Amino acid sequence: INFFQLLMKKKELIPLVLFMATAAGGASSFDVYSLQKSDVILDRKRNPEPWETMDPSVPSKLITINQEWKPIEELRKVRRATK
């Protein structure tokens, strides 16, 4: 009640409160959206190496210019040796 009484006394604060509430709502909704994307991995117990399940044909950046994916032979040898 005290906050609303302050807003009624000082009406010039109402646009500031509205802008701040809109910014906070937009930031929190973007956080929720980002956590639902497949690029963000929060569970490291079920998938300890998430980069192995990524599809190389799907860009994982906002802008991808001339992306070319080639398998690295040394990395394949290391994977075969560690499995």
PDB file of C-alpha atoms in Angstrom:
ATOM      1  CA  ILE A   1       0.000   0.000   0.000  1.00  0.00           C
ATOM      2  CA  ASN A   2       2.846   2.336   0.809  1.00  0.00           C
ATOM      3  CA  PHE A   3       4.332   1.986  -2.699  1.00  0.00           C
ATOM      4  CA  PHE A   4       1.054   2.866  -4.402  1.00  0.00           C
ATOM      5  CA  GLN A   5       0.535   5.828  -2.095  1.00  0.00           C
ATOM      6  CA  LEU A   6       3.983   7.099  -3.107  1.00  0.00           C
ATOM      7  CA  LEU A   7       3.057   6.734  -6.784  1.00  0.00           C
ATOM      8  CA  MET A   8      -0.162   8.649  -6.270  1.00  0.00           C
ATOM      9  CA  LYS A   9       1.721  11.477  -4.522  1.00  0.00           C
ATOM     10  CA  LYS A  10       4.526  11.628  -7.105  1.00  0.00           C
ATOM     11  CA  LYS A  11       2.870  10.926 -10.433  1.00  0.00           C
ATOM     12  CA  GLU A  12       6.091  11.604 -12.377  1.00  0.00           C
ATOM     13  CA  LEU A  13       7.410   8.219 -11.164  1.00  0.00           C
ATOM     14  CA  ILE A  14       4.656   6.243 -12.935  1.00  0.00           C
ATOM     15  CA  PRO A  15       6.363   6.176 -16.394  1.00  0.00           C
ATOM     16  CA  LEU A  16       9.668   5.183 -14.785  1.00  0.00           C
ATOM     17  CA  VAL A  17       8.007   2.293 -12.941  1.00  0.00           C
ATOM     18  CA  LEU A  18       6.248   1.174 -16.132  1.00  0.00           C
ATOM     19  CA  PHE A  19       9.456   1.229 -18.182  1.00  0.00           C
ATOM     20  CA  MET A  20      11.381  -0.664 -15.504  1.00  0.00           C
ATOM     21  CA  ALA A  21       8.625  -3.276 -15.170  1.00  0.00           C
ATOM     22  CA  THR A  22       8.543  -3.729 -18.953  1.00  0.00           C
ATOM     23  CA  ALA A  23      12.328  -4.106 -19.103  1.00  0.00           C
ATOM     24  CA  ALA A  24      12.362  -6.619 -16.255  1.00  0.00           C
ATOM     25  CA  GLY A  25       9.536  -8.613 -17.857  1.00  0.00           C
ATOM     26  CA  GLY A  26      11.289  -8.647 -21.235  1.00  0.00           C
ATOM     27  CA  ALA A  27      14.598  -9.726 -19.711  1.00  0.00           C
ATOM     28  CA  SER A  28      13.031 -12.537 -17.721  1.00  0.00           C
ATOM     29  CA  SER A  29      11.014 -13.767 -20.712  1.00  0.00           C
ATOM     30  CA  PHE A  30      14.186 -13.804 -22.827  1.00  0.00           C
ATOM     31  CA  ASP A  31      15.906 -15.840 -20.095  1.00  0.00           C
ATOM     32  CA  VAL A  32      13.106 -18.399 -20.137  1.00  0.00           C
ATOM     33  CA  TYR A  33      13.221 -18.516 -23.951  1.00  0.00           C
ATOM     34  CA  SER A  34      17.006 -18.998 -23.935  1.00  0.00           C
ATOM     35  CA  LEU A  35      16.817 -21.847 -21.451  1.00  0.00           C
ATOM     36  CA  GLN A  36      14.324 -23.688 -23.657  1.00  0.00           C
ATOM     37  CA  LYS A  37      16.600 -23.637 -26.701  1.00  0.00           C
ATOM     38  CA  SER A  38      18.600 -26.755 -27.488  1.00  0.00           C
ATOM     39  CA  ASP A  39      21.930 -24.893 -27.440  1.00  0.00           C
ATOM     40  CA  VAL A  40      21.684 -24.298 -23.703  1.00  0.00           C
ATOM     41  CA  ILE A  41      22.426 -27.412 -21.649  1.00  0.00           C
ATOM     42  CA  LEU A  42      21.748 -27.398 -17.929  1.00  0.00           C
ATOM     43  CA  ASP A  43      21.862 -31.138 -17.173  1.00  0.00           C
ATOM     44  CA  ARG A  44      25.461 -32.320 -17.174  1.00  0.00           C
ATOM     45  CA  LYS A  45      24.720 -35.649 -15.444  1.00  0.00           C
ATOM     46  CA  ARG A  46      22.641 -37.199 -18.235  1.00  0.00           C
ATOM     47  CA  ASN A  47      24.688 -35.640 -21.064  1.00  0.00           C
ATOM     48  CA  PRO A  48      28.269 -34.904 -19.929  1.00  0.00           C
ATOM     49  CA  GLU A  49      29.523 -34.245 -23.480  1.00  0.00           C
ATOM     50  CA  PRO A  50      26.732 -32.295 -25.208  1.00  0.00           C
ATOM     51  CA  TRP A  51      28.890 -31.183 -28.125  1.00  0.00           C
ATOM     52  CA  GLU A  52      28.850 -34.734 -29.503  1.00  0.00           C
ATOM     53  CA  THR A  53      25.068 -34.673 -29.953  1.00  0.00           C
ATOM     54  CA  MET A  54      24.970 -31.304 -31.742  1.00  0.00           C
ATOM     55  CA  ASP A  55      24.006 -31.377 -35.401  1.00  0.00           C
ATOM     56  CA  PRO A  56      26.810 -29.683 -37.372  1.00  0.00           C
ATOM     57  CA  SER A  57      24.426 -28.610 -40.126  1.00  0.00           C
ATOM     58  CA  VAL A  58      22.397 -26.470 -37.694  1.00  0.00           C
ATOM     59  CA  PRO A  59      24.078 -23.137 -36.943  1.00  0.00           C
ATOM     60  CA  SER A  60      24.453 -22.466 -33.230  1.00  0.00           C
ATOM     61  CA  LYS A  61      25.211 -18.754 -33.531  1.00  0.00           C
ATOM     62  CA  LEU A  62      22.995 -15.832 -34.382  1.00  0.00           C
ATOM     63  CA  ILE A  63      24.900 -15.214 -37.619  1.00  0.00           C
ATOM     64  CA  THR A  64      26.852 -17.910 -39.429  1.00  0.00           C
ATOM     65  CA  ILE A  65      28.795 -16.838 -42.497  1.00  0.00           C
ATOM     66  CA  ASN A  66      30.304 -19.536 -44.759  1.00  0.00           C
ATOM     67  CA  GLN A  67      30.095 -22.329 -42.210  1.00  0.00           C
ATOM     68  CA  GLU A  68      31.921 -25.403 -43.366  1.00  0.00           C
ATOM     69  CA  TRP A  69      32.093 -28.485 -41.170  1.00  0.00           C
ATOM     70  CA  LYS A  70      34.765 -31.078 -41.765  1.00  0.00           C
ATOM     71  CA  PRO A  71      35.566 -33.992 -39.456  1.00  0.00           C
ATOM     72  CA  ILE A  72      38.997 -33.805 -37.841  1.00  0.00           C
ATOM     73  CA  GLU A  73      40.912 -37.054 -38.201  1.00  0.00           C
ATOM     74  CA  GLU A  74      42.972 -36.559 -35.026  1.00  0.00           C
ATOM     75  CA  LEU A  75      39.801 -36.054 -33.018  1.00  0.00           C
ATOM     76  CA  ARG A  76      38.368 -39.288 -34.410  1.00  0.00           C
ATOM     77  CA  LYS A  77      41.511 -41.152 -33.348  1.00  0.00           C
ATOM     78  CA  VAL A  78      41.264 -39.730 -29.842  1.00  0.00           C
ATOM     79  CA  ARG A  79      37.577 -40.693 -29.599  1.00  0.00           C
ATOM     80  CA  ARG A  80      38.327 -44.248 -30.739  1.00  0.00           C
ATOM     81  CA  ALA A  81      41.167 -44.523 -28.221  1.00  0.00           C
ATOM     82  CA  THR A  82      39.140 -43.241 -25.266  1.00  0.00           C
ATOM     83  CA  LYS A  83      36.002 -45.320 -25.882  1.00  0.00           C
TER      84      LYS A  83
END
